[in-house]
Structure formats: C-alpha cells, structure tokens
Coordinates of C-alpha atoms and ligand atoms in Angstrom, one line a residue:
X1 CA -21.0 22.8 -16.0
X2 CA -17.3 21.8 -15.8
X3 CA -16.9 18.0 -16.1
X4 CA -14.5 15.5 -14.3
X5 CA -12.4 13.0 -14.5
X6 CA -10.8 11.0 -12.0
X7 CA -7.8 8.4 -13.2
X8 CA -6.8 6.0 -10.2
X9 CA -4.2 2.9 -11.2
X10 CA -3.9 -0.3 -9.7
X11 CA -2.1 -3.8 -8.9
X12 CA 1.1 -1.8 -9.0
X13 CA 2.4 1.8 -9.9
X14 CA 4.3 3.2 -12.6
X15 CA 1.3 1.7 -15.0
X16 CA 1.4 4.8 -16.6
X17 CA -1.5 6.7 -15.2
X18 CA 0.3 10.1 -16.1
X19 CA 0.1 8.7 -20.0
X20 CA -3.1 7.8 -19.9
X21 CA -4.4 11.3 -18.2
X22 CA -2.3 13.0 -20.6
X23 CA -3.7 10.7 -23.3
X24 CA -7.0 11.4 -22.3
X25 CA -6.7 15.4 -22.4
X26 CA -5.5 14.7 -25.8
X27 CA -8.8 13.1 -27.3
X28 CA -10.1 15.9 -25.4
X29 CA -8.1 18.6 -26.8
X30 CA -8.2 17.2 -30.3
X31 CA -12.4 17.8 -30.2
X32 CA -11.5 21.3 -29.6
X33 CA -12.4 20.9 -25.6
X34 CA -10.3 22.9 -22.8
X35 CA -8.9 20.7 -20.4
X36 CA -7.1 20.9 -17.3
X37 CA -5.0 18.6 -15.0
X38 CA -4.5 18.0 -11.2
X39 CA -2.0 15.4 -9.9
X40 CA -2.5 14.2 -6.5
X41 CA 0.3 13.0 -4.7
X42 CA -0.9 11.4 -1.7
X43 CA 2.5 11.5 0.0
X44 CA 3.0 14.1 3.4
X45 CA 5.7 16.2 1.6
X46 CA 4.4 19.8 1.0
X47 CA 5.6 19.6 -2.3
X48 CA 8.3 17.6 -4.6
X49 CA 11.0 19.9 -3.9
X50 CA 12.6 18.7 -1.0
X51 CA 12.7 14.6 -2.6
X52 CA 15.6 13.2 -3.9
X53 CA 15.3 12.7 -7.3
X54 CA 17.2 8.8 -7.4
X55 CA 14.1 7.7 -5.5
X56 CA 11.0 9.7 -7.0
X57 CA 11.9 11.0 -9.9
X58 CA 12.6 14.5 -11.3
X59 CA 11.4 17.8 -10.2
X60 CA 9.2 19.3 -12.5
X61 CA 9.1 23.3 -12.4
X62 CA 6.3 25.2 -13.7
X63 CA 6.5 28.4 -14.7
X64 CA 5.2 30.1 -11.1
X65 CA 8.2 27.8 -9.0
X66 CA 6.2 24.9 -8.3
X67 CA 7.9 22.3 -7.5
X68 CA 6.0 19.8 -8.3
X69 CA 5.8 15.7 -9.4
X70 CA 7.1 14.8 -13.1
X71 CA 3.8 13.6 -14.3
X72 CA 2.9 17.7 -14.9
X73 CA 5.4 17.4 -17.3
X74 CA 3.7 15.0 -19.4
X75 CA 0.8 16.9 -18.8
X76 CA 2.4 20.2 -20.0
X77 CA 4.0 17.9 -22.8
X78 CA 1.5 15.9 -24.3
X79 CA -1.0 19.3 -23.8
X80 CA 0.8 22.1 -24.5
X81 CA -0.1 23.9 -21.1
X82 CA 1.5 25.8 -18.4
X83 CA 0.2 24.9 -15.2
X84 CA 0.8 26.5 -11.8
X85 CA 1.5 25.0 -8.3
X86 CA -2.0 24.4 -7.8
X87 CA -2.2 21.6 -10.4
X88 CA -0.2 19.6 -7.7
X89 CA -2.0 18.2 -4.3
X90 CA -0.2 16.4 -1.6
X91 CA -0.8 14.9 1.7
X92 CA 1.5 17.9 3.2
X93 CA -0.3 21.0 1.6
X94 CA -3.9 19.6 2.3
X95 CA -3.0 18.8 5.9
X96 CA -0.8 22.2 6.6
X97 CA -3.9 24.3 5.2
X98 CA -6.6 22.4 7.4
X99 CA -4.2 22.8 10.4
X100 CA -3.4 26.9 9.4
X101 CA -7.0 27.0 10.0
X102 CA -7.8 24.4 12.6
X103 CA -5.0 27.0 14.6
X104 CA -6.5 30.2 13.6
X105 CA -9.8 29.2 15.2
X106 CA -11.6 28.3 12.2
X107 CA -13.2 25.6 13.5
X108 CA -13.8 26.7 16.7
X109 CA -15.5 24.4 19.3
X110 CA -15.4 21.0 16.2
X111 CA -13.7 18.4 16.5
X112 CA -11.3 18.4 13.1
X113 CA -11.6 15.0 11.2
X114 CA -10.3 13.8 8.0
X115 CA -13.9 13.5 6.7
X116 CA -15.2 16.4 6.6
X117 CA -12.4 18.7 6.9
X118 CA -9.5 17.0 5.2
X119 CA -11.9 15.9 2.4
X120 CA -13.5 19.4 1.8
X121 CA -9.9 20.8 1.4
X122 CA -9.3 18.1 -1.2
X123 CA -12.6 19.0 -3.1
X124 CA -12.2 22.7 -2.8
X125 CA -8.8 22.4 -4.2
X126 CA -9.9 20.7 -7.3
X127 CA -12.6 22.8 -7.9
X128 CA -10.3 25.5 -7.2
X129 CA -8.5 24.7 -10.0
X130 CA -11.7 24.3 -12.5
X131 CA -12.6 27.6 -11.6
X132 CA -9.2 29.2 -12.4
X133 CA -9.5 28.1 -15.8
X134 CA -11.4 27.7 -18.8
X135 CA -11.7 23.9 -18.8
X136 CA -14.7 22.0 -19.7
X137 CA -13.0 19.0 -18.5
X138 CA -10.8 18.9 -15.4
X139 CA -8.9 15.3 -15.3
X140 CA -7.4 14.8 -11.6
X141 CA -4.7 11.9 -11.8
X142 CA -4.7 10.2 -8.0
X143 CA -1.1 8.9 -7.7
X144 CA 0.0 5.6 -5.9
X145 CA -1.9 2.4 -5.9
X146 CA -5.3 1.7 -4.8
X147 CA -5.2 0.5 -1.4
X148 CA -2.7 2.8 -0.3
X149 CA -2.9 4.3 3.3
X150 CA -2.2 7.9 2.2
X151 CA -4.5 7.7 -0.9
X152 CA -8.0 7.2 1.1
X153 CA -8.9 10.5 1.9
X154 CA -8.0 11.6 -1.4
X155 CA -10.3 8.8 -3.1
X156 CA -13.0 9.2 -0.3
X157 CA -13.0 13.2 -1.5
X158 CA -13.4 12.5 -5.5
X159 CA -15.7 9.6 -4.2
X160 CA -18.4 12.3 -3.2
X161 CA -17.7 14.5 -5.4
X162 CA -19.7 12.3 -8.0
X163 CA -23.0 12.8 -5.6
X164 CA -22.3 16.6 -5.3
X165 CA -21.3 17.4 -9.4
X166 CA -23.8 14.9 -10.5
X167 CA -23.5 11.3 -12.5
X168 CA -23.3 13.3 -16.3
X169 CA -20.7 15.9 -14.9
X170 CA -18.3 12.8 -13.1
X171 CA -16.0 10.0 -14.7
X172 CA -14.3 7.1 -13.1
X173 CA -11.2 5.8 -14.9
X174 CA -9.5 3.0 -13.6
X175 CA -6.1 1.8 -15.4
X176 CA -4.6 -1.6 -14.2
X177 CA -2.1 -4.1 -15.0
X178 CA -2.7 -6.8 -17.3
X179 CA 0.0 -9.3 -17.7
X180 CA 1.4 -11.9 -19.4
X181 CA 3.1 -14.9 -18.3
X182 CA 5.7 -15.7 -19.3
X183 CA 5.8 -19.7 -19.8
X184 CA 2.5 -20.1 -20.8
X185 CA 2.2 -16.5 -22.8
X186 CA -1.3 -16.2 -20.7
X187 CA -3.0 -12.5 -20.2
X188 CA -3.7 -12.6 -16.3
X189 CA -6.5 -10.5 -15.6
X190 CA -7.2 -11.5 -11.9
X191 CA -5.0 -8.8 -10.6
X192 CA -7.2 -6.2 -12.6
X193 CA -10.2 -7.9 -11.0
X194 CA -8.8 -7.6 -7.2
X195 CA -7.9 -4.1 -7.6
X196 CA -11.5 -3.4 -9.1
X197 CA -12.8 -4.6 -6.1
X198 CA -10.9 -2.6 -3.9
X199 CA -11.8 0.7 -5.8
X200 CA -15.8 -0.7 -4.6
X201 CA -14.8 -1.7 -1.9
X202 CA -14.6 2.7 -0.9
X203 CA -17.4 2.7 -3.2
X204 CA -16.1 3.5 -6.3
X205 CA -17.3 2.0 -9.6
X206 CA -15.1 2.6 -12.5
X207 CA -17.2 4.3 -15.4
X208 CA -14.3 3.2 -18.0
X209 CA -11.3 0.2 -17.4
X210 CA -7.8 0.6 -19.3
X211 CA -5.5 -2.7 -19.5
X212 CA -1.8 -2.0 -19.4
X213 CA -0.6 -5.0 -20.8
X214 CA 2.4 -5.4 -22.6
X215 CA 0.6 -6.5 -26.2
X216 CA -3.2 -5.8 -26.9
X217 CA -5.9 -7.5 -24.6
X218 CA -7.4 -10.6 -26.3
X219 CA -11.3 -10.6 -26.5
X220 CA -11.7 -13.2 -23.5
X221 CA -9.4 -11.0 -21.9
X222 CA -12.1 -8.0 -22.6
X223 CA -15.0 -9.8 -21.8
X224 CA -14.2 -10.4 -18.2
X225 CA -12.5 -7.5 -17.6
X226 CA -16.4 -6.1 -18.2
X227 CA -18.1 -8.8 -16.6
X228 CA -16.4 -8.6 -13.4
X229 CA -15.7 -5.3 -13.4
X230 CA -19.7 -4.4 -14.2
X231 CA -19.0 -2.2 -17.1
X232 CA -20.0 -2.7 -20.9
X233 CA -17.7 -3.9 -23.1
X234 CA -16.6 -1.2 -25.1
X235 CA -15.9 0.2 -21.9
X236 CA -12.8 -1.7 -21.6
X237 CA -9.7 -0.3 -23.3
X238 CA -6.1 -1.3 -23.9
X239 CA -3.1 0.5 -23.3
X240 CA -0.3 -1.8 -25.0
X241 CA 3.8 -1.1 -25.4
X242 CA 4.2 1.5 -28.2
X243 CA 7.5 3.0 -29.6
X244 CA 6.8 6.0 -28.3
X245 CA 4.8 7.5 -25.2
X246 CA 3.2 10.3 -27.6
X247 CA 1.5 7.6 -29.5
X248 CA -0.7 6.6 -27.1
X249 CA -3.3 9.0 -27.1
X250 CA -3.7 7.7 -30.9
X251 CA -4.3 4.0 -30.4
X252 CA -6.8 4.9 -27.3
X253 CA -8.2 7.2 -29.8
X254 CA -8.3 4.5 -32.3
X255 CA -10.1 2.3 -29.7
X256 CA -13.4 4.6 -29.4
X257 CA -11.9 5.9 -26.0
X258 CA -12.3 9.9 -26.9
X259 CA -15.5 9.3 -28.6
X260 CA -17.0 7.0 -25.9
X261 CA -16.2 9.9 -22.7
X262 CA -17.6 12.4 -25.2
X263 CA -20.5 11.0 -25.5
X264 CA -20.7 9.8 -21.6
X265 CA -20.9 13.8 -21.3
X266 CA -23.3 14.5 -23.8
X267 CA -20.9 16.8 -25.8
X268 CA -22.3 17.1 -29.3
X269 CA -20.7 15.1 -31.9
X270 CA -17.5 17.0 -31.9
X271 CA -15.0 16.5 -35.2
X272 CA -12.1 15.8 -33.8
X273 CA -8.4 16.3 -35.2
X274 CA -5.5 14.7 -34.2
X275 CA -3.3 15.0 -37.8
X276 CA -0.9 17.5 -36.5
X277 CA 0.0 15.2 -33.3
X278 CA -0.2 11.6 -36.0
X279 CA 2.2 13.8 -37.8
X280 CA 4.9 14.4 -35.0
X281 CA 4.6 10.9 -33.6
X282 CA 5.6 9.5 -37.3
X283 CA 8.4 11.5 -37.3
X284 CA 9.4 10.1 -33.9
X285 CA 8.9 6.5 -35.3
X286 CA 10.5 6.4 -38.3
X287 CA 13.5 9.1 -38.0
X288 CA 16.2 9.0 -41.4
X289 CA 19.1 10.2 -38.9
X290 CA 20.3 8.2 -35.8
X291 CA 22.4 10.3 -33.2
X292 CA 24.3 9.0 -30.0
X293 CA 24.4 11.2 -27.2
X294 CA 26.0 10.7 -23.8
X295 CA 24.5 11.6 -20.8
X296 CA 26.5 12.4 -17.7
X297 CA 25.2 12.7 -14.4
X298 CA 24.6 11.5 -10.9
X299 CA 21.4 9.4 -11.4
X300 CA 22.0 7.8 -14.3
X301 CA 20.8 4.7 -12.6
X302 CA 17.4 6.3 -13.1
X303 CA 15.9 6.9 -16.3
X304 CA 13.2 9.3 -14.0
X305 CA 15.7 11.4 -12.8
X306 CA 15.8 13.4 -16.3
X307 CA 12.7 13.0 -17.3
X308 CA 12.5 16.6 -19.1
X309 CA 15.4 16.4 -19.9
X310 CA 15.3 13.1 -22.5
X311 CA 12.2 14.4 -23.4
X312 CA 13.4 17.6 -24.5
X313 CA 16.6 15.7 -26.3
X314 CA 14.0 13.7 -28.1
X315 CA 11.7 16.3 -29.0
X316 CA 15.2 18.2 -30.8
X317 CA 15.6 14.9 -32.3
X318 CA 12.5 14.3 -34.1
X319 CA 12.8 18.5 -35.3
X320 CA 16.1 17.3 -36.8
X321 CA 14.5 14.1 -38.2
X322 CA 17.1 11.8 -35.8
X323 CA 16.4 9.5 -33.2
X324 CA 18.5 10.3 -30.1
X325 CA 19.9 7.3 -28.5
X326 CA 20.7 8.7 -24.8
X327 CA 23.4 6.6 -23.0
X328 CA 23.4 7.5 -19.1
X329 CA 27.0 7.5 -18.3
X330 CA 27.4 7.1 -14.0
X331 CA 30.0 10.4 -13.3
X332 CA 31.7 8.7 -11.0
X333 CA 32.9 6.1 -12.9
X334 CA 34.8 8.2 -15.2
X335 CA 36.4 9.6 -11.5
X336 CA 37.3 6.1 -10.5
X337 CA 38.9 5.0 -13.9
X338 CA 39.8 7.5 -16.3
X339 CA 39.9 4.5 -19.0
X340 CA 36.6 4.9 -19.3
X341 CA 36.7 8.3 -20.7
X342 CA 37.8 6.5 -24.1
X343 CA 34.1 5.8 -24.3
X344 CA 33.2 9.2 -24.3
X345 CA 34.5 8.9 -28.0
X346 CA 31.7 6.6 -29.3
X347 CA 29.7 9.4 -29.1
X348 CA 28.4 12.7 -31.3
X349 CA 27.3 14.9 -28.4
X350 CA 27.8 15.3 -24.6
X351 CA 25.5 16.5 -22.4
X352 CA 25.6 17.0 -18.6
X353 CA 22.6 17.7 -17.0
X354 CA 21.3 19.3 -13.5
X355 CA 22.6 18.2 -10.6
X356 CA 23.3 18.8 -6.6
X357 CA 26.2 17.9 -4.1
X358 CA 30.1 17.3 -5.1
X359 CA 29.3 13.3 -5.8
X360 CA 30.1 12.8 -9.3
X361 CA 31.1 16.6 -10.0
X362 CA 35.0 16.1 -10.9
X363 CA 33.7 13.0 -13.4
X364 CA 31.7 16.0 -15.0
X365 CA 34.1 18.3 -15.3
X366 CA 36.5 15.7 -16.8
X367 CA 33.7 14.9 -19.9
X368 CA 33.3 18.4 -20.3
X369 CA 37.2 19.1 -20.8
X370 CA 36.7 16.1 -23.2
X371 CA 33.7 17.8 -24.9
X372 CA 35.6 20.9 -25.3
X373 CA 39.3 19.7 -25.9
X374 CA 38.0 17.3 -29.1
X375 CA 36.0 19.8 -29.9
X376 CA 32.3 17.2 -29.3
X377 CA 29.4 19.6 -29.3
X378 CA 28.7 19.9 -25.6
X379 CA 25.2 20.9 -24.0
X380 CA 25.3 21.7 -20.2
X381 CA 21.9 22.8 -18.0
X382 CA 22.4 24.4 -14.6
X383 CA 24.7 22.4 -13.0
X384 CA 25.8 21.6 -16.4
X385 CA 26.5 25.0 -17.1
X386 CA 28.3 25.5 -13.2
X387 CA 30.7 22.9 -13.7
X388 CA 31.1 24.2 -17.2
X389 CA 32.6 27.7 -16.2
X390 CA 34.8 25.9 -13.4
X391 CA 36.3 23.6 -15.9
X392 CA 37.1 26.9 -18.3
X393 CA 38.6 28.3 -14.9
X394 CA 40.4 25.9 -14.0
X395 CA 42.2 24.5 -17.5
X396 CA 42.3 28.0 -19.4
X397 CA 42.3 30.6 -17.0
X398 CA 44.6 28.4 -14.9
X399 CA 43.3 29.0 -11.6
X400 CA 44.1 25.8 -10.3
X401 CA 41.8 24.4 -7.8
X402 CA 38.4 27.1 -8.4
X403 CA 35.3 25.2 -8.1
X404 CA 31.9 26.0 -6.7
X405 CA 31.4 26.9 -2.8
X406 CA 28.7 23.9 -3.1
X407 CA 31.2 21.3 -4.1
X408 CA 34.4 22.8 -1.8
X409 CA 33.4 25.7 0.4
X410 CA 37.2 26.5 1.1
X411 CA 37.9 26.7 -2.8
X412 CA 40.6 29.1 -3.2
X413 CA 39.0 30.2 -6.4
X414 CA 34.8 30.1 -5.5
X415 CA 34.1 31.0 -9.0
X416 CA 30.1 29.4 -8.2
X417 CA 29.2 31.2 -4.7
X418 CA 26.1 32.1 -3.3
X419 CA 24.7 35.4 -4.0
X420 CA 24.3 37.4 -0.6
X421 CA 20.8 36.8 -1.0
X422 CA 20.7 33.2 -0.6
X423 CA 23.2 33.4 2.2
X424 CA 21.1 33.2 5.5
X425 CA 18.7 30.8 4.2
X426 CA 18.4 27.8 6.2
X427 CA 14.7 26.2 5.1
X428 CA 15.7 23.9 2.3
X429 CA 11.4 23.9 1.0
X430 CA 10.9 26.3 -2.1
X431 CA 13.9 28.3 -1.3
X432 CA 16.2 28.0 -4.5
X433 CA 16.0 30.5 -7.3
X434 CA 12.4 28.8 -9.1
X435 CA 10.6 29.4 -12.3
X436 CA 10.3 31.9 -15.0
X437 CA 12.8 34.8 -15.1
X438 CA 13.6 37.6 -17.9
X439 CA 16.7 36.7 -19.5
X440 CA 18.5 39.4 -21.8
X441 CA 20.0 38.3 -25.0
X442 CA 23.2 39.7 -26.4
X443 CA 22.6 40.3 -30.1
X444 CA 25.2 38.8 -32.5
X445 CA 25.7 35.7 -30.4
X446 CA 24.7 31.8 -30.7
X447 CA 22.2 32.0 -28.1
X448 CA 20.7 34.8 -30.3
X449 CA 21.1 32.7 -33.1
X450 CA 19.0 30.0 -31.1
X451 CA 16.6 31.9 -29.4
X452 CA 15.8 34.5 -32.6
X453 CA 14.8 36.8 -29.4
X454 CA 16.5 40.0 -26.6
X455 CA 14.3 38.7 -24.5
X456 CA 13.1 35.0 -22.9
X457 CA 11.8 33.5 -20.3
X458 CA 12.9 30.0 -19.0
X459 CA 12.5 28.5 -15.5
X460 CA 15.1 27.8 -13.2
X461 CA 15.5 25.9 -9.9
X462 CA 19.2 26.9 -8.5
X463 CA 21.1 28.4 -5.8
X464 CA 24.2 29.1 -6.2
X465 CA 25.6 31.5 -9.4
X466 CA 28.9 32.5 -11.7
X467 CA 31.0 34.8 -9.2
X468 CA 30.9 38.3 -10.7
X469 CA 34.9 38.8 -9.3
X470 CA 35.8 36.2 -12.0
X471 CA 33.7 37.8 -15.2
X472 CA 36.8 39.5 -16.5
X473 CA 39.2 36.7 -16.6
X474 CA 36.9 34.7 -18.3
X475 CA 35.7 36.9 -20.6
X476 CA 39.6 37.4 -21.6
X477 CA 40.3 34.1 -21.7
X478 CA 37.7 33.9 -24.5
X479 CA 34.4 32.6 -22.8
X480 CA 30.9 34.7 -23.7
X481 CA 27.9 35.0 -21.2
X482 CA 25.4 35.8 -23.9
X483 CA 22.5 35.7 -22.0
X484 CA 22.3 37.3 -18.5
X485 CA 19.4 38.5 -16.0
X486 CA 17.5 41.9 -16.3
X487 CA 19.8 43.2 -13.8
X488 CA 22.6 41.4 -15.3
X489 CA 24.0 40.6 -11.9
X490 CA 23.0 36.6 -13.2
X491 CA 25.1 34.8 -16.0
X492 CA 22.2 33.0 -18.0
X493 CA 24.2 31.0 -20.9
X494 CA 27.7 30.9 -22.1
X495 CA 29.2 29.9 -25.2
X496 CA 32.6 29.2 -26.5
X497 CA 32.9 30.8 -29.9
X498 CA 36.4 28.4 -30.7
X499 CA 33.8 25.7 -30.5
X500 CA 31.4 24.0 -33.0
X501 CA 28.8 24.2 -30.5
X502 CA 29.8 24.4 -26.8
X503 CA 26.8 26.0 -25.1
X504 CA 25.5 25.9 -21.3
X505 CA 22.6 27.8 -19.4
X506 CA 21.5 28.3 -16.2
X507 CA 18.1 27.7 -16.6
X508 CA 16.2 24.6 -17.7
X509 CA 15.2 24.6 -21.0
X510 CA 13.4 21.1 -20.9
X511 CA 10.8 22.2 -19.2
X512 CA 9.5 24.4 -22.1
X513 CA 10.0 22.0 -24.7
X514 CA 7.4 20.2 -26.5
X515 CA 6.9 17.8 -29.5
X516 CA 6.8 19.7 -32.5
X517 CA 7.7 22.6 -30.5
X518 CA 12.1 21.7 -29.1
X519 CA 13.1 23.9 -26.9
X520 CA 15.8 26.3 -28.7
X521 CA 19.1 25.2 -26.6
X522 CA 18.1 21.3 -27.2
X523 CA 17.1 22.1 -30.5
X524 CA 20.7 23.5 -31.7
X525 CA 22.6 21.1 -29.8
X526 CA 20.8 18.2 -31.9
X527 CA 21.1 19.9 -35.0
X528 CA 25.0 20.8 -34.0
X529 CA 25.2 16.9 -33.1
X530 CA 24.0 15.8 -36.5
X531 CA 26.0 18.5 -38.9
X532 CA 29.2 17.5 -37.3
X533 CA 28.1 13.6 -37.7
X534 CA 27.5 15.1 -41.5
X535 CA 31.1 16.8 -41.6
X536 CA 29.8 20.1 -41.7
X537 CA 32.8 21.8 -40.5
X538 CA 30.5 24.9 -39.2
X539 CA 27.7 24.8 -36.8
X540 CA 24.1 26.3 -38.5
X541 CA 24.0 28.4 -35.7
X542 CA 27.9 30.2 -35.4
X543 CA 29.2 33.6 -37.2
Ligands
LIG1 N1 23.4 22.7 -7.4 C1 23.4 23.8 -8.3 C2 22.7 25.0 -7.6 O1 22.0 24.8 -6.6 C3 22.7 23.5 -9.6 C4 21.2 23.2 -9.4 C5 20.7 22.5 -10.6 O2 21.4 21.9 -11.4 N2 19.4 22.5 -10.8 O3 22.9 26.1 -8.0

C-alpha cells in the first residue's frame, strides 16, 4: 500500500515547505524507501510557463517540457529524480480537465461542483502519480498559505483522502513560522497556533508540526506547540537557519523526524544512511577555495529568478572545493553608466544567464565583450549563449548592428531568428522549444572535454536560434559550435578556443545538476574560474 504525505505551510509563505518535502524524501530515501513528489500550485495558470519569473520565481523544466514551479527543482535536487509534468498540479489544469469533460457530456444530466468533481480530479491526479511510479511514499507539497481561497479544494481533496487510504497509509505535516522578536529576543508561537487552527478548522489535524524559526525552538516553545496543537511532543520539530539548504534534511534527521514517520507507517526498522549526502554538505560548509562570480541578468533583484541556476554554480563549487559568492549585477545598469563596468573587474568569472525581451540585453552584451576582451572565463546559458554569438558578430565579424529578431526585428544582421517552425505560433502556453533533446558532440573540442560523451541530453526552454546564413562567417572569424542538434540544423554550445574558458549553450544545464553530481558546463566553468584565480595559464579542459 503506497503511503502519503501531505506538507501544508502556514502564517506566511516562503517558510520553506519545498525544503522540508525535499528534506523529508531524504530521511526517506536514506532508509532505502522510493519516494515521489507532487507540488500543488493552487493558482489558475495551466502551468508555470506563462509567469513572469521577477514575480514567481524561475521556471523549472523537466525532462518531458513541463513547465513547472521551482520547488521540483529542489525536489529533483535534494532527490536525485526526474519527474514529469504530472508532478505539478494547478488550479488551471484541474479545472480545464473537469471542464474537457463536463463539455464532452461526461457528466451528463449532474450538476458539476467543486466537491465532488473538482476534488476527485485532485485525488485521481495524485494517485495517478503513485501509480506511475515505484514509490512507497508519495509526499504532495500544497503551495500558498493555509487559508488561501484557491487552496480549499485542494486541501478539502487530501482532507478525504485520509478516510479513503486509511489512518496508517496518510500523514499530515504542517510547517509554520515561529518567530522571534526582536526587542525582547521572544520565540512567538501564537501565529503557529492560529494557523493550526485553521488547518482544523477544514478538518485537518496535523499528524507531525515543523517550527521555522530562525534559531532552534526552546522547550516551552515545544511544549505548547504540542499542547495546542494536540500532538505529542516529539512530534514537534524544528527547522532553524542553516548554512546551507542541503543540510536540512540532516538536522530534521538528527531530531528523530525520519525515524518517527517511519515508524508512523510501520516500516520495519530500516538502517538508514545518509554519509554520502553529510559528506557533500561538509564540503559545502567548509570550502578551502573562495570564488567571486558575477551574475548578469534581468532579475537580479530576485534571488528566485535563477534558482537552478545558483544551485548549479554552487553544486560546481563545492566539486571544486570553493564556495561561489554570486553577485547579481542589474544589466541595465551597466547600459545606463558604463562606469560601472570597472566592477566587472572584481571578479574571477562572468556568467549571463537565461533571459527574454530586449530590457537589459545591450548591458549583456557589453559584460560579455568584457568577459571575452580581458580574457575572464565567461559562462553563458540560452540567452547567455544568444547574446554571446551577437556580441562575436557584431565586434569580430564586424557586422555592425546584427542582433536577435527578439530584441530588434528589423536587425539588418538577424543572426538569432526564428526557425520557420516557430513562425506562425501565436499561443504563448508550452510553445517554446522544451525539455530533453539529443545533442551531438564534436570530438576534439572543450565541450567534449566537459561532457566525456558524442552524445547528451539537456533540456531546453527557447524559441528563437543561431541563423544558419551566418555559420560561415563565424566559423571563420574563429568561433566553434561544438555541440549541435541531431539534425544539426540547431547550434547547441560554442566555444572560443583563443579563450581560457569562454563557453555558452543553448540548453540549460542547471537543471541536470545535483550536489555531488555538477552539471558538466558549470562544472568547467568553476574549475576554469579557480585555475585562472591559481595562475594557471591553461584551462584543465583546452588542447
Ligand atoms: N529569449 C530567448 C529565446 O526565446 C532565450 C530564452 C532563454 O534564455 N530561456 O530563444
């Protein structure tokens, strides 16, 4: 019998209840149990793909084309999985199935109401998902706040399904904020309480209550957590500020957490191990090498925005024994005062990430002529890699003015164009180039040299692509596409052999990378970071 978990969050959001399900799978994981992960997002998009990323958050693409909420990231992170659209519900793709069928006469002669219908959509989805895996645990992660309007019907669905799977097979977990005042240095647990009661008050009792507080709960603090939110004692766990995200699943481990849902289940005493994981987050604590990289993009003001991307830095960091110190540089303030490019000189790497629109673009392209005039290992990613070939166009192939039909549709050099097949498309939804393609290698290049393989895969989420007219003057002019589609008709990566390490890709390695495991591209560009910080005068991974 599969067995489930439901995490809901309170007081406010952003208490971290995609940690703690990661966290959770962990202890699981670790006690050699297969888990799985939904995310609910109770929101009436059909998916995440359509959101702007300054106000949600980055896009996280699995390896089918989801487009999904970031929080399957950390799932895919912190579990090593690769999960599928599926593993992401909203408000939008519940509600456009029950219609579908509400119009195809499914229903014929019912009135169509949220409970039932809505909430049978929501519990065959989950189950869905249990069924198309191997999991013995299935941990659903309802996003938002208790109390929110769009969460109900989601929370009224995982509500029954404890009378339907059974008390043994169902687990509550409720993570709230605990916190501390700042004059009087008092833990507050009132909030905690209130949302508690709202989670009864749609007749859910938690099973298991996390703190998020900013230091570990006191035991006064404990005991009335239990008391008032009727649940034993060692029921109650903390989830305080660590150095790292990856170390939580350890000090909830630490805490009896994965030991007391194990035996809530009535899983035999399993041994678990979680060396390998204590192992990576040490490294990540207590690096010997500290790096500074700069990060240039359109929404630096949120830390969300490249999620995958800082986690992927950090995971290349830790391989290399360095802690990466990112520093989110706004584009268009190196557009509005080219003083501020002297900054750019602080730094051992520069990195431009993914990106849409012409805001911010020419600050870009400046920090990448930087990058490749002073010869600053460079790392570009989709956009990254765009503007990348349009700065090579436009300062070494001298074609003054060529830019991307995105950016300046009346270019007179569109060296980034649509391909013919993203021409007529007008529905912005799950219409880019998404997830996992077959990339060829050329042999005898850096990206060989990275990737060790002819062939990858690596997800994408892109429209527009290097204009084939241009290959040969940029090929003569000394830049390589070493990777390319199976048809070859898409440039994949590009390098600059002149260069220490000036590499770019199309794709989206971040989303592949995992601690312990970097990604190959964020991997190199690390290790290229640190050996020119060493004086290495060649990179590890050149001729
Ligand atoms: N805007 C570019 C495109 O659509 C790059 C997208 C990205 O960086 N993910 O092709």
């Amino acid at each position: 019998m599969v067995k489930y978990v439901f995490v809901t969050g309170g007081v406010l959001s952003s208490v971290g209840k995609g940690i703690l399900t990661s966290s959770i799978g962990k202890m699981l994981q670790a006690r050699g149990l297969e888990v799985t992960v939904v995310k609910i997002d109770p929101y009436v998009n059909v998916d995440a793909g359509t959101m702007n990323p300054y106000m949600h958050g980055e896009v996280y693409v699995t390896d089918d084309g989801g487009e999904t909420d970031l929080d399957l990231g950390w799932y895919e992170r912190f579990l090593d999985l690769n999960l599928k659209k599926e593993n992401n519900l909203t408000t939008g793709m519940v509600y456009q199935a029950v219609i579908d069928k509400e119009r195809r006469g499914d229903f014929l002669g019912r009135c169509v109401q949220i409970v039932p219908h809505i909430t049978n959509e929501i519990k065959h989805r989950i189950r869905a998902v249990a069924k198309g895996s191997d999991a013995d645990v299935v941990l659903t992660e309802v996003g938002g706040t208790v109390g929110d309007i769009e969460g109900q019907p989601f929370l009224e669905g995982i509500r029954q399904m404890r009378l339907e799977e059974g008390l043994e097979n169902t687990l509550y977990v409720h993570v709230a904020l605990v916190p501390i005042l700042d004059v009087t240095k008092e833990m507050k647990t009132k909030p905690l309480q209130h949302s508690v009661n709202e989670l009864r008050r749609i007749g859910i009792q938690p099973d298991i209550i996390v703190a998020r507080s900013p230091e570990m709960i006191d035991a006064d603090s404990r005991t009335k957590i239990a008391l008032f939110g009727t649940i034993p004692e060692n029921a109650v766990f903390c989830s305080y500020n660590v150095e790292t995200v990856y170390k939580v699943p350890l000090i909830l481990d630490d805490q009896g957490m994965g030991d007391f849902i194990c035996k809530r289940f009535g899983f035999a005493e399993c041994k678990k191990d979680l060396a390998d994981w204590r192992k990576i987050v040490d490294v990540m604590s207590h690096p010997k090498y500290e790096l500074k990289v700069a990060l240039v993009g359109k929404y630096a003001g949120l830390a969300d925005s490249y999620v995958s991307m800082c986690e992927a830095l950090r995971h290349g960091g830790a391989a290399n024994n360095a802690r990466v110190w990112l520093d989110f540089i706004e584009a268009e303030k190196l557009e509005q005062n080219p003083k501020e490019m002297e900054c750019l000189k602080e730094f051992d790497g520069i990195f431009i990430p993914y990106g849409f629109g012409p805001r911010g673009t020419e600050g870009k392209i400046s920090a990448i002529e930087f990058a490749r005039r002073n010869n600053v290992p460079f790392l570009g990613i989709c956009y990254g890699f765009q503007l990348a070939v349009i700065e090579f166009a436009r300062h070494v192939c001298a074609l003054e003015g060529a830019n991307s039909t995105e950016i300046n549709p009346s270019t007179p050099h569109p060296i980034i164009d649509l391909m013919p097949e993203q021409r007529g498309v007008e529905i912005k939804g799950a219409t880019m180039r998404l997830g996992a393609h077959k990339i060829i290698i050329e042999p005898k290049t850096m990206a060989y040299r990275l990737y060790g393989h002819r062939e990858i895969y690596e997800r994408h989420r892109h429209r527009f692509e290097v204009n084939l007219d241009f290959l040969d003057i940029l090929k003569q002019k000394g830049l390589v596409f070493s990777g390319k589609s199976a048809d070859a008709r898409r440039m994949e990566t590009l390098e600059l052999p002149s260069n220490f390490f000036f590499f770019a890709s199309q794709f989206h390695g971040e989303f592949k990378s995992r601690p312990g495991r970097p990604d190959p591209e964020y991997f190199g560009f690390i290790k290229a970071c640190l050996g020119k910080k060493l004086g290495k005068s060649v990179c590890d991974f050149a001729d």
